[in-house]
Every structure is written in C-alpha cells, then in structure tokens.
Tab-separated table of C-alpha atoms in Angstrom:
chain	number	residue	atom	x	y	z
A	6	MET	CA	-99.076	-6.477	-130.128
A	7	ARG	CA	-98.844	-3.421	-127.865
A	8	ARG	CA	-100.710	-5.187	-125.093
A	9	LYS	CA	-98.470	-8.239	-125.369
A	10	LEU	CA	-95.274	-6.155	-125.235
A	11	LEU	CA	-96.560	-4.104	-122.327
A	12	LEU	CA	-97.557	-7.224	-120.404
A	13	SER	CA	-94.150	-8.788	-121.073
A	14	PHE	CA	-92.417	-5.675	-119.752
A	15	ILE	CA	-94.565	-5.618	-116.600
A	16	VAL	CA	-93.876	-9.318	-115.937
A	17	GLY	CA	-90.145	-8.700	-116.444
A	18	TYR	CA	-90.361	-5.692	-114.132
A	19	VAL	CA	-91.983	-7.732	-111.370
A	20	ILE	CA	-89.319	-10.464	-111.718
A	21	PHE	CA	-86.553	-7.838	-111.618
A	22	ILE	CA	-87.972	-6.185	-108.503
A	23	ALA	CA	-88.331	-9.579	-106.783
A	24	PHE	CA	-84.673	-10.321	-107.571
A	25	ILE	CA	-83.535	-6.910	-106.280
A	26	TYR	CA	-85.571	-7.319	-103.086
A	27	PHE	CA	-84.061	-10.740	-102.397
A	28	TYR	CA	-80.564	-9.466	-103.254
A	29	LEU	CA	-80.707	-6.376	-101.006
A	30	PHE	CA	-82.556	-7.814	-98.030
A	31	TYR	CA	-81.279	-11.411	-97.896
A	32	PHE	CA	-78.331	-12.153	-100.195
A	33	ASP	CA	-75.862	-9.238	-99.970
A	34	THR	CA	-76.694	-7.306	-96.812
A	35	GLY	CA	-73.514	-5.207	-96.782
A	36	ALA	CA	-72.053	-6.815	-93.666
A	37	ILE	CA	-68.525	-5.886	-92.618
A	38	PRO	CA	-65.877	-8.567	-93.399
A	39	ALA	CA	-64.738	-10.446	-90.305
A	40	GLU	CA	-61.198	-9.011	-90.433
A	41	PHE	CA	-62.560	-5.489	-89.878
A	42	LYS	CA	-64.580	-6.314	-86.765
A	43	GLY	CA	-63.687	-3.979	-83.909
A	44	SER	CA	-61.689	-1.615	-86.137
A	45	SER	CA	-62.462	2.017	-86.976
A	46	VAL	CA	-64.290	0.724	-90.073
A	47	ASP	CA	-66.746	-1.342	-88.023
A	48	PRO	CA	-69.973	0.687	-87.582
A	49	GLU	CA	-70.487	-0.992	-84.196
A	50	THR	CA	-67.551	1.100	-82.909
A	51	PHE	CA	-69.101	4.477	-83.777
A	52	LEU	CA	-72.871	3.869	-84.056
A	53	THR	CA	-75.341	3.107	-81.293
A	54	ALA	CA	-77.463	-0.055	-81.492
A	55	GLU	CA	-80.448	2.041	-82.595
A	56	GLU	CA	-78.400	3.826	-85.250
A	57	LEU	CA	-77.136	0.490	-86.573
A	58	VAL	CA	-80.676	-0.799	-87.054
A	59	LYS	CA	-81.874	2.449	-88.637
A	60	SER	CA	-78.833	2.585	-90.919
A	61	GLU	CA	-79.463	-0.926	-92.247
A	62	GLU	CA	-83.205	-0.341	-92.703
A	63	TYR	CA	-82.909	3.077	-94.316
A	64	SER	CA	-80.097	2.076	-96.685
A	65	LYS	CA	-81.876	-1.060	-97.882
A	66	ILE	CA	-85.206	0.705	-98.462
A	67	ARG	CA	-83.573	3.652	-100.227
A	68	ASN	CA	-81.529	1.368	-102.488
A	69	PHE	CA	-84.605	-0.712	-103.240
A	70	LEU	CA	-86.522	2.428	-104.267
A	71	PHE	CA	-83.700	3.388	-106.638
A	72	PHE	CA	-83.871	0.068	-108.483
A	73	LEU	CA	-87.663	0.273	-108.400
A	74	GLU	CA	-87.713	3.693	-110.077
A	75	VAL	CA	-85.374	3.099	-113.020
A	76	PRO	CA	-87.530	0.501	-114.859
A	77	LEU	CA	-90.605	2.470	-113.787
A	78	GLU	CA	-89.241	5.403	-115.775
A	79	TRP	CA	-88.913	3.128	-118.817
A	80	LEU	CA	-92.488	1.971	-118.305
A	81	PHE	CA	-93.635	5.598	-118.205
A	82	TYR	CA	-92.079	6.320	-121.618
A	83	LEU	CA	-93.459	3.089	-123.073
A	84	LEU	CA	-96.959	4.039	-121.931
A	85	LEU	CA	-96.580	7.448	-123.597
A	86	LEU	CA	-95.577	5.740	-126.836
A	87	PHE	CA	-97.971	2.767	-126.853
A	88	PHE	CA	-101.027	4.873	-126.004
A	89	GLY	CA	-100.025	7.720	-128.319
A	90	ILE	CA	-100.024	10.265	-125.484
A	91	GLY	CA	-97.067	12.150	-126.955
A	92	LYS	CA	-98.888	12.246	-130.281
A	93	LEU	CA	-101.990	13.674	-128.590
A	94	PHE	CA	-99.925	16.387	-126.872
A	95	GLU	CA	-98.323	17.300	-130.192
A	96	LYS	CA	-101.656	17.410	-132.024
A	97	TRP	CA	-103.210	19.619	-129.350
A	98	ALA	CA	-100.230	22.008	-129.458
A	99	GLU	CA	-100.454	22.283	-133.258
A	100	GLN	CA	-104.174	22.991	-133.115
A	101	THR	CA	-103.645	25.714	-130.515
A	102	THR	CA	-101.208	27.869	-132.498
A	103	ARG	CA	-99.000	27.919	-135.587
A	104	MET	CA	-95.908	29.173	-133.790
A	105	LYS	CA	-93.323	26.404	-133.412
A	106	PHE	CA	-91.812	27.645	-130.168
A	107	VAL	CA	-95.293	27.690	-128.584
A	108	HIS	CA	-95.801	24.116	-129.836
A	109	ASN	CA	-92.603	23.181	-128.028
A	110	ALA	CA	-93.635	25.038	-124.867
A	111	LEU	CA	-97.060	23.376	-124.709
A	112	PHE	CA	-95.737	19.919	-125.565
A	113	THR	CA	-92.941	20.022	-122.994
A	114	PHE	CA	-95.245	21.446	-120.321
A	115	CYS	CA	-97.763	18.624	-120.801
A	116	LEU	CA	-94.968	16.058	-120.750
A	117	SER	CA	-93.382	17.591	-117.631
A	118	PHE	CA	-96.710	17.844	-115.799
A	119	LEU	CA	-97.650	14.236	-116.587
A	120	SER	CA	-94.222	13.070	-115.418
A	121	PHE	CA	-94.597	15.138	-112.240
A	122	VAL	CA	-97.947	13.505	-111.441
A	123	PHE	CA	-96.752	9.984	-112.344
A	124	PHE	CA	-93.640	10.085	-110.154
A	125	TYR	CA	-95.035	12.232	-107.329
A	126	PRO	CA	-96.042	9.235	-105.126
A	127	LEU	CA	-92.485	7.897	-105.274
A	128	LYS	CA	-91.010	11.319	-104.467
A	129	PHE	CA	-93.411	11.718	-101.562
A	130	LEU	CA	-92.474	8.246	-100.330
A	131	ARG	CA	-88.799	9.244	-100.355
A	132	TYR	CA	-89.594	12.463	-98.487
A	133	SER	CA	-91.678	10.585	-95.885
A	134	LEU	CA	-88.916	8.009	-95.483
A	135	SER	CA	-86.251	10.660	-94.900
A	136	LYS	CA	-88.521	12.353	-92.327
A	137	LYS	CA	-89.188	9.077	-90.544
A	138	TYR	CA	-85.497	8.267	-90.212
A	139	GLY	CA	-84.491	11.800	-89.199
A	140	ILE	CA	-82.594	12.754	-92.338
A	141	SER	CA	-85.003	15.449	-93.509
A	142	THR	CA	-86.066	18.322	-91.254
A	143	GLN	CA	-88.109	20.035	-93.960
A	144	SER	CA	-91.816	20.742	-93.571
A	145	PHE	CA	-94.185	19.420	-96.211
A	146	HIS	CA	-94.961	22.984	-97.306
A	147	ASP	CA	-91.290	23.810	-97.905
A	148	TRP	CA	-90.700	20.455	-99.577
A	149	MET	CA	-93.557	21.128	-102.007
A	150	ARG	CA	-92.201	24.609	-102.660
A	151	ASP	CA	-88.806	23.197	-103.662
A	152	LEU	CA	-90.497	20.503	-105.716
A	153	LEU	CA	-92.501	23.093	-107.663
A	154	ILE	CA	-89.475	25.339	-108.207
A	155	ASN	CA	-87.628	22.301	-109.505
A	156	PHE	CA	-90.581	21.471	-111.762
A	157	TRP	CA	-90.484	24.888	-113.436
A	158	LEU	CA	-86.705	24.789	-113.818
A	159	ASP	CA	-86.887	21.303	-115.341
A	160	TRP	CA	-89.643	22.411	-117.693
A	161	LEU	CA	-87.656	25.471	-118.807
A	162	LEU	CA	-84.588	23.333	-119.434
A	163	LEU	CA	-86.668	20.749	-121.292
A	164	PHE	CA	-88.283	23.466	-123.423
A	165	ILE	CA	-84.868	24.851	-124.430
A	166	VAL	CA	-83.491	21.369	-125.192
A	167	VAL	CA	-86.526	20.277	-127.232
A	168	SER	CA	-86.642	23.557	-129.173
A	169	ALA	CA	-82.972	23.286	-130.154
A	170	LEU	CA	-83.075	19.524	-130.722
A	171	TYR	CA	-86.058	19.434	-133.083
A	172	TRP	CA	-84.925	22.517	-134.946
A	173	LEU	CA	-81.682	20.661	-135.684
A	174	ILE	CA	-83.472	17.393	-136.540
A	175	ARG	CA	-85.646	19.227	-139.078
A	176	LYS	CA	-82.600	20.960	-140.543
A	177	SER	CA	-80.403	17.857	-140.763
A	178	GLU	CA	-81.856	14.389	-140.242
A	179	LYS	CA	-78.441	12.739	-140.578
A	180	ARG	CA	-76.154	14.978	-138.495
A	181	TRP	CA	-78.514	16.480	-135.897
A	182	TRP	CA	-76.852	14.435	-133.159
A	183	LEU	CA	-73.463	16.019	-133.899
A	184	TYR	CA	-74.824	19.584	-134.054
A	185	THR	CA	-76.745	18.972	-130.824
A	186	TRP	CA	-73.517	17.891	-129.159
A	187	PHE	CA	-71.747	21.069	-130.329
A	188	LEU	CA	-74.534	23.197	-128.816
A	189	ALA	CA	-74.389	21.222	-125.573
A	190	ILE	CA	-70.833	22.372	-124.847
A	191	PRO	CA	-71.459	26.120	-124.340
A	192	PHE	CA	-74.834	25.387	-122.773
A	193	ALA	CA	-73.308	23.101	-120.107
A	194	VAL	CA	-70.592	25.681	-119.330
A	195	PHE	CA	-73.243	28.406	-119.064
A	196	LEU	CA	-75.279	26.335	-116.580
A	197	MET	CA	-72.175	25.732	-114.440
A	198	PHE	CA	-71.449	29.460	-114.458
A	199	ILE	CA	-74.919	30.598	-113.388
A	200	GLN	CA	-75.721	27.808	-110.934
A	201	PRO	CA	-74.052	29.324	-107.818
A	202	VAL	CA	-75.529	32.813	-108.275
A	203	ILE	CA	-78.934	32.194	-109.900
A	204	ILE	CA	-80.127	28.594	-109.508
A	205	ASP	CA	-78.866	27.593	-106.029
A	206	PRO	CA	-80.259	30.739	-104.274
A	207	LEU	CA	-83.753	29.749	-105.457
A	208	PHE	CA	-83.654	26.857	-102.998
A	209	ASN	CA	-81.507	28.139	-100.132
A	210	ASP	CA	-80.113	31.277	-98.513
A	211	PHE	CA	-76.371	31.807	-98.874
A	212	TYR	CA	-74.393	34.196	-96.687
A	213	GLU	CA	-70.812	34.740	-95.604
A	214	ILE	CA	-69.734	32.337	-92.881
A	215	LYS	CA	-70.262	33.730	-89.379
A	216	ASN	CA	-67.212	32.092	-87.814
A	217	LYS	CA	-64.519	34.455	-89.128
A	218	GLU	CA	-61.666	32.569	-87.469
A	219	LEU	CA	-62.690	29.395	-89.267
A	220	GLU	CA	-63.129	31.356	-92.502
A	221	GLU	CA	-59.587	32.698	-92.168
A	222	ARG	CA	-58.262	29.179	-91.637
A	223	ILE	CA	-60.133	27.859	-94.686
A	224	LEU	CA	-59.003	30.784	-96.845
A	225	MET	CA	-55.393	30.190	-95.789
A	226	LEU	CA	-55.821	26.581	-96.861
A	227	ALA	CA	-57.350	27.755	-100.133
A	228	ASP	CA	-54.422	30.105	-100.673
A	229	THR	CA	-51.999	27.235	-100.082
A	230	ALA	CA	-53.926	25.245	-102.674
A	231	GLY	CA	-53.893	28.196	-105.093
A	232	ILE	CA	-57.667	28.741	-105.051
A	233	PRO	CA	-58.703	32.392	-105.551
A	234	SER	CA	-61.441	33.127	-103.026
A	235	GLU	CA	-62.262	36.058	-100.755
A	236	HIS	CA	-65.101	34.525	-98.746
A	237	VAL	CA	-66.460	31.204	-97.528
A	238	TYR	CA	-70.230	30.873	-97.800
A	239	GLU	CA	-72.620	29.210	-95.398
A	240	VAL	CA	-75.966	27.790	-96.521
A	241	ASN	CA	-78.919	27.254	-94.177
A	242	MET	CA	-79.492	23.563	-94.894
A	243	SER	CA	-80.542	22.767	-91.310
A	244	GLU	CA	-84.053	23.895	-92.285
A	245	LYS	CA	-84.161	20.962	-94.719
A	246	THR	CA	-81.789	18.224	-93.636
A	247	ASN	CA	-79.461	16.874	-90.977
A	248	ALA	CA	-77.005	15.785	-93.682
A	249	LEU	CA	-73.456	17.137	-93.697
A	250	ASN	CA	-71.830	18.550	-96.811
A	251	ALA	CA	-69.470	21.144	-98.257
A	252	TYR	CA	-68.505	21.919	-101.819
A	253	VAL	CA	-66.634	24.176	-104.197
A	254	THR	CA	-68.983	25.135	-107.029
A	255	GLY	CA	-69.087	27.287	-110.131
A	256	ILE	CA	-66.383	28.288	-112.578
A	257	GLY	CA	-64.377	31.449	-113.168
A	258	THR	CA	-65.493	34.508	-111.207
A	259	ASN	CA	-68.580	32.675	-109.941
A	260	SER	CA	-66.684	29.943	-108.076
A	261	ARG	CA	-67.690	29.583	-104.421
A	262	ILE	CA	-66.602	27.682	-101.316
A	263	VAL	CA	-69.789	26.581	-99.526
A	264	LEU	CA	-70.437	24.862	-96.186
A	265	TYR	CA	-73.730	23.477	-94.867
A	266	ASP	CA	-74.596	25.031	-91.514
A	267	THR	CA	-75.169	21.453	-90.289
A	268	THR	CA	-71.517	20.734	-91.042
A	269	LEU	CA	-70.471	23.750	-89.007
A	270	GLU	CA	-72.660	22.666	-86.091
A	271	ARG	CA	-71.740	18.974	-85.938
A	272	LEU	CA	-68.084	18.754	-86.940
A	273	SER	CA	-64.955	20.024	-85.231
A	274	GLU	CA	-62.813	22.650	-86.943
A	275	ASP	CA	-60.207	20.037	-87.894
A	276	GLU	CA	-62.904	17.869	-89.490
A	277	ILE	CA	-64.334	20.860	-91.366
A	278	VAL	CA	-60.869	21.784	-92.627
A	279	PHE	CA	-60.375	18.205	-93.860
A	280	ILE	CA	-63.688	18.311	-95.744
A	281	MET	CA	-62.769	21.638	-97.299
A	282	ALA	CA	-59.369	20.271	-98.325
A	283	HIS	CA	-61.173	17.418	-100.064
A	284	GLU	CA	-63.424	19.847	-101.938
A	285	MET	CA	-60.486	22.087	-102.828
A	286	ALA	CA	-58.798	19.087	-104.431
A	287	HIS	CA	-61.490	19.085	-107.095
A	288	TYR	CA	-60.518	22.641	-107.993
A	289	VAL	CA	-56.748	22.116	-107.767
A	290	GLU	CA	-56.722	18.913	-109.809
A	291	LYS	CA	-59.193	20.369	-112.334
A	292	HIS	CA	-61.724	17.625	-111.641
A	293	ILE	CA	-64.583	19.909	-112.672
A	294	TYR	CA	-63.036	20.439	-116.090
A	295	PHE	CA	-61.929	16.824	-116.529
A	296	GLY	CA	-65.383	15.733	-115.446
A	297	MET	CA	-66.969	18.088	-117.939
A	298	ALA	CA	-64.658	16.847	-120.703
A	299	GLY	CA	-65.444	13.227	-119.837
A	300	TYR	CA	-69.148	13.991	-119.766
A	301	LEU	CA	-68.981	15.610	-123.210
A	302	VAL	CA	-67.040	12.671	-124.687
A	303	LEU	CA	-69.614	10.263	-123.239
A	304	LEU	CA	-72.420	12.500	-124.496
A	305	LEU	CA	-70.986	12.435	-128.023
A	306	GLY	CA	-71.037	8.650	-128.050
A	307	LEU	CA	-74.515	8.534	-126.541
A	308	MET	CA	-75.871	11.053	-129.063
A	309	PHE	CA	-74.531	8.953	-131.941
A	310	ILE	CA	-76.074	5.759	-130.540
A	311	ILE	CA	-79.374	7.533	-129.793
A	312	ALA	CA	-79.606	8.865	-133.356
A	313	LYS	CA	-78.905	5.463	-134.921
A	314	LEU	CA	-81.198	3.540	-132.589
A	315	ALA	CA	-84.054	6.026	-132.754
A	316	ASN	CA	-84.059	6.098	-136.553
A	317	LYS	CA	-84.047	2.295	-136.802
A	318	ILE	CA	-86.803	1.931	-134.220
A	319	VAL	CA	-89.012	4.564	-135.895
A	320	ASN	CA	-88.498	2.986	-139.322
A	321	LYS	CA	-89.331	-0.498	-138.068
A	322	TYR	CA	-91.768	0.078	-135.198
A	323	GLY	CA	-92.993	3.627	-135.764
A	324	ARG	CA	-96.589	2.575	-136.242
A	325	LEU	CA	-96.559	0.455	-133.093
A	326	LEU	CA	-95.116	3.368	-131.106
A	327	ASN	CA	-97.333	6.042	-132.690
A	328	VAL	CA	-94.292	7.846	-134.098
A	329	SER	CA	-94.351	8.632	-137.825
A	330	SER	CA	-91.079	10.557	-138.053
A	331	MET	CA	-88.114	11.702	-135.984
A	332	LYS	CA	-89.071	15.254	-136.965
A	333	LYS	CA	-92.246	14.947	-134.902
A	334	LEU	CA	-92.298	15.946	-131.238
A	335	SER	CA	-94.080	12.662	-130.530
A	336	SER	CA	-90.714	10.917	-131.008
A	337	PHE	CA	-89.284	12.654	-127.933
A	338	PRO	CA	-90.500	10.015	-125.401
A	339	LEU	CA	-88.606	7.458	-127.499
A	340	ILE	CA	-85.436	9.569	-127.249
A	341	LEU	CA	-85.942	9.888	-123.478
A	342	LEU	CA	-86.426	6.116	-123.195
A	343	ILE	CA	-83.180	5.404	-125.050
A	344	VAL	CA	-81.328	8.033	-122.991
A	345	SER	CA	-82.602	6.514	-119.738
A	346	VAL	CA	-81.629	2.953	-120.711
A	347	LEU	CA	-78.174	3.979	-121.936
A	348	THR	CA	-77.546	6.165	-118.883
A	349	PHE	CA	-78.405	3.292	-116.551
A	350	ALA	CA	-76.292	0.856	-118.588
A	351	THR	CA	-73.242	3.135	-118.526
A	352	SER	CA	-73.636	4.290	-114.897
A	353	PRO	CA	-71.201	1.661	-113.526
A	354	ILE	CA	-68.507	3.168	-115.772
A	355	SER	CA	-69.277	6.803	-114.936
A	356	ASN	CA	-69.564	5.954	-111.234
A	357	ALA	CA	-66.212	4.139	-111.311
A	358	VAL	CA	-64.575	7.224	-112.827
A	359	SER	CA	-66.267	9.431	-110.219
A	360	ARG	CA	-65.080	7.158	-107.382
A	361	HIS	CA	-61.519	7.415	-108.681
A	362	ILE	CA	-61.761	11.213	-108.718
A	363	GLU	CA	-63.162	11.269	-105.176
A	364	MET	CA	-60.420	8.907	-104.031
A	365	ARG	CA	-57.853	11.346	-105.450
A	366	ALA	CA	-59.532	14.163	-103.528
A	367	ASP	CA	-59.346	12.161	-100.289
A	368	ILE	CA	-55.627	11.558	-100.800
A	369	TYR	CA	-55.041	15.242	-101.574
A	370	ALA	CA	-56.894	16.257	-98.393
A	371	LEU	CA	-54.820	13.826	-96.318
A	372	GLN	CA	-51.616	15.217	-97.811
A	373	LEU	CA	-52.675	18.844	-97.384
A	374	THR	CA	-53.906	18.567	-93.785
A	375	ASN	CA	-51.746	15.638	-92.616
A	376	ASP	CA	-54.585	14.850	-90.201
A	377	GLN	CA	-55.598	11.202	-90.505
A	378	GLU	CA	-57.512	11.295	-87.211
A	379	ALA	CA	-59.781	14.067	-88.494
A	380	ALA	CA	-60.280	12.150	-91.750
A	381	VAL	CA	-61.381	8.948	-89.981
A	382	SER	CA	-63.728	10.738	-87.573
A	383	THR	CA	-65.192	12.799	-90.445
A	384	PHE	CA	-66.037	9.690	-92.471
A	385	GLN	CA	-67.542	8.029	-89.410
A	386	LYS	CA	-69.754	11.032	-88.699
A	387	LEU	CA	-70.807	11.296	-92.344
A	388	SER	CA	-71.902	7.667	-92.224
A	389	GLN	CA	-73.644	8.196	-88.890
A	390	VAL	CA	-75.648	11.248	-89.945
A	391	SER	CA	-76.618	9.978	-93.410
A	392	LEU	CA	-77.439	6.460	-92.130
A	393	SER	CA	-75.464	5.054	-95.056
A	394	GLN	CA	-73.954	1.595	-95.123
A	395	VAL	CA	-70.222	1.412	-94.566
A	396	ASN	CA	-69.935	-1.553	-96.934
A	397	PRO	CA	-72.883	-1.466	-99.396
A	398	PRO	CA	-73.780	-4.397	-101.683
A	399	ILE	CA	-71.687	-4.535	-104.855
A	400	LEU	CA	-74.614	-3.756	-107.204
A	401	VAL	CA	-75.447	-0.694	-105.125
A	402	LYS	CA	-71.833	0.429	-105.314
A	403	TRP	CA	-71.705	-0.039	-109.098
A	404	PHE	CA	-74.969	1.702	-109.902
A	405	ARG	CA	-75.305	4.277	-107.089
A	406	TYR	CA	-71.960	5.229	-105.606
A	407	GLY	CA	-70.087	8.166	-107.121
A	408	HIS	CA	-67.873	8.171	-103.983
A	409	PRO	CA	-65.772	5.340	-102.547
A	410	THR	CA	-67.553	3.384	-99.833
A	411	MET	CA	-66.963	4.487	-96.257
A	412	LEU	CA	-65.091	1.240	-95.648
A	413	GLU	CA	-62.663	2.161	-98.439
A	414	ARG	CA	-62.325	5.787	-97.318
A	415	ILE	CA	-61.703	5.015	-93.650
A	416	GLN	CA	-59.328	2.184	-94.497
A	417	ARG	CA	-57.365	4.455	-96.848
A	418	ALA	CA	-57.087	7.122	-94.155
A	419	GLU	CA	-55.845	4.534	-91.642
A	420	GLN	CA	-53.283	3.182	-94.103
A	421	PHE	CA	-52.109	6.717	-94.891
A	422	ARG	CA	-51.205	7.038	-91.230
A	423	ASP	CA	-48.767	4.161	-91.647
C-alpha cells in the first residue's frame, strides 16, 4: 500500500512538473501586451538585448524551481512517514535520555539535519544560478556560513515550537490547537521585536548611513510621515548581492530604517527617497500590525483545520504512516505536511492581500514625494537589477508575488502623473 501510494505521488509529481515546464517556457511566457510596446513599461526601452535574454531565462528557471520544490517538500514528509523515519528519531531520543526537553532537542535536530541534507542540492542550485546571472556576489564560503547560521536558528525555533506544541497536545488533545494559537501571538511579537537587533546582525553588518545629507533628507521625510527615528541604517549587502532594497523593520523602540548599500550606490537620491517613502507607508498605515493581525487570523483557521485533519488521518491511516498517536513526536512530519499543503493552497489569497498593501504603499509614496519620474525609473531599475519579468505569468503572480508586478507599478505611477 505504501509503495503504491508513493509511486502514485511520484507519477503525479512528474506530470505536474511537465505541465509547469510547458506552461512557463511555452504557454505563458510573460510577454508584454501589444498596447504597451514602446512605453515605459516595455522592458525593451530600459534593458539591453543581453539583459532581456538573461531576464527571461533567469525568471523562468527561478519560477520553475519554485514549483519544483513545493511538491518535493511534500514528498520529503511522506518519505519520513512511510519509512517510519520520524518514529526512529523519536525512539532513539527516548532511549538516549528520560528528559522530555532533550527528546525534543534530539528529535528536532535529526529532523532539521535530514531536511538540510535533502534540500541542500536545490539550495546550491539556486545559489549557483544567482551567481551565474550576476545577482549574487557572495563567495561559497560566506554563503555556507549564512546557510549554517540559518540552520541553527531554524533548529532553535523548531525546538521551541515542538516543545510547546507537544506539551499542549499531551495536556489537551481537543483544544491544543487553540492554546497553541494563543502562545503564537506573544511569540510572533517577540520575534519581530528582536529581529533588527539580534537576528539580522548575525548575517550582515549594520551601521549609520555615511551620507549625512541623504540621512537628513530621509529623516525629514520620516518626520513628515510621523515616524520616530534618529538614524538611518546602512547594511553591507554588496558583499552578497547586487539586488536593491530598503525597509523599515522592527516594532516599538527597536524599529529601524534600513538601506542596502547597493541601493545607495545605484539609485539617485530622488529614487532612494521614493523607496523610503514606500517603506514608510508600511509604518504610517500600520501595515505591519494589520499584517500581523491577518496572519494570526489565518493561523487560527489553519490550526483548527490542522488539528481536525491530523486527528482523522492518524485514526484512519496511523498504521500506514507509522504514527500511533498525535501525542507522539513521530506525528510531527504529518503536521508539517498538512501545514505545507495548506500554506501553498492559501498563498494566492495571502499574496493578493500583500499585493494590495504594497499597492497602497506605492500610492502613499507617490503622494508624499509627488515624484512620478523617480517612481518609474526606480521600478525600471529594480526590474533591471533583479532580472525579474515585468509581466510574469498569472500562476507565478498568484503563487509567488507579494508585490504588484512591475507592469502594474510602472503603469500606476504613469497614471498618477495624469
């Protein structure tokens, strides 16, 4: 039975990948509609012939890898369940010590390490691809360093989540999902608070911006927007990427205005000010808090569905999946599988909400700066440097884009001028 189900999944996976390949490379190539030819939206007006080719190639390959990885993650969890690997990890942890928190630490470490090894080839392929197309400037040594730091952070987070989750499941089999959701609220806020001052500096160096005239201009803009900030921070991303970015991060006293040094090097002051106005909009319009509230509402629904589905699956197919009870750590790969499927299924909704929020931020930036020319040139340069498609295929937009497409953003800026 296990072999038959696994074979069926693999066959379905191959068919899905064949469909995605045909869709991305032959059916919907993301071409610009005829009415936009020669306009500021047309990439032929702001990209060289070489950049056009690289943009199309890189975007298609990167999108293909995304759709390749999602079902691969499901396959990974199915393999853990069908071959009883989670059960073996749990048994080994129990034989090692009687302390529950050590059980959790050992189990989550084994699971994290196996996941790291399983997905490493795909991560390395992405890294190699970004190097080939000039997006990444990071050496392999530094890339591995960041990957390992991320591994330990992910393991620590997973250990905390599993410890709390299974303590609650053992205390209340019926309402653990609700209690888990309650705990998630302060935990999520805590992570947002510490990220700018503890987590982010593990990967990059942050320092006050060197261009004090530009800092003064940005701080004046922040003051106009009602954002309390004494400094603008610069981060040395040029050691890792050619990508351009800026953001306002953190909450409360730990909020920060941050600019990539690549952004400072490649954009004009007017373009930088427009980007910062966009990021400030998220603070002014409370997008961080609305986003957090929306995330928690979605999480509540997902937790309820996960609890109901997991219990039914364990009761009906527990033996097939090598899971005897939800109280056992061996049920965790099943929870991860359900989470992954539901997250993918709901991503078009969450991405649509995110695109609306980003659209609001673009409008706010246009109103605050009243500089449509800087907006258009900024979007063009962002597309140029990231080698992203101006008009991506609709499935890519639904499942990958948390921002409006560049076609939509440039067009909106042009229309704002009118």
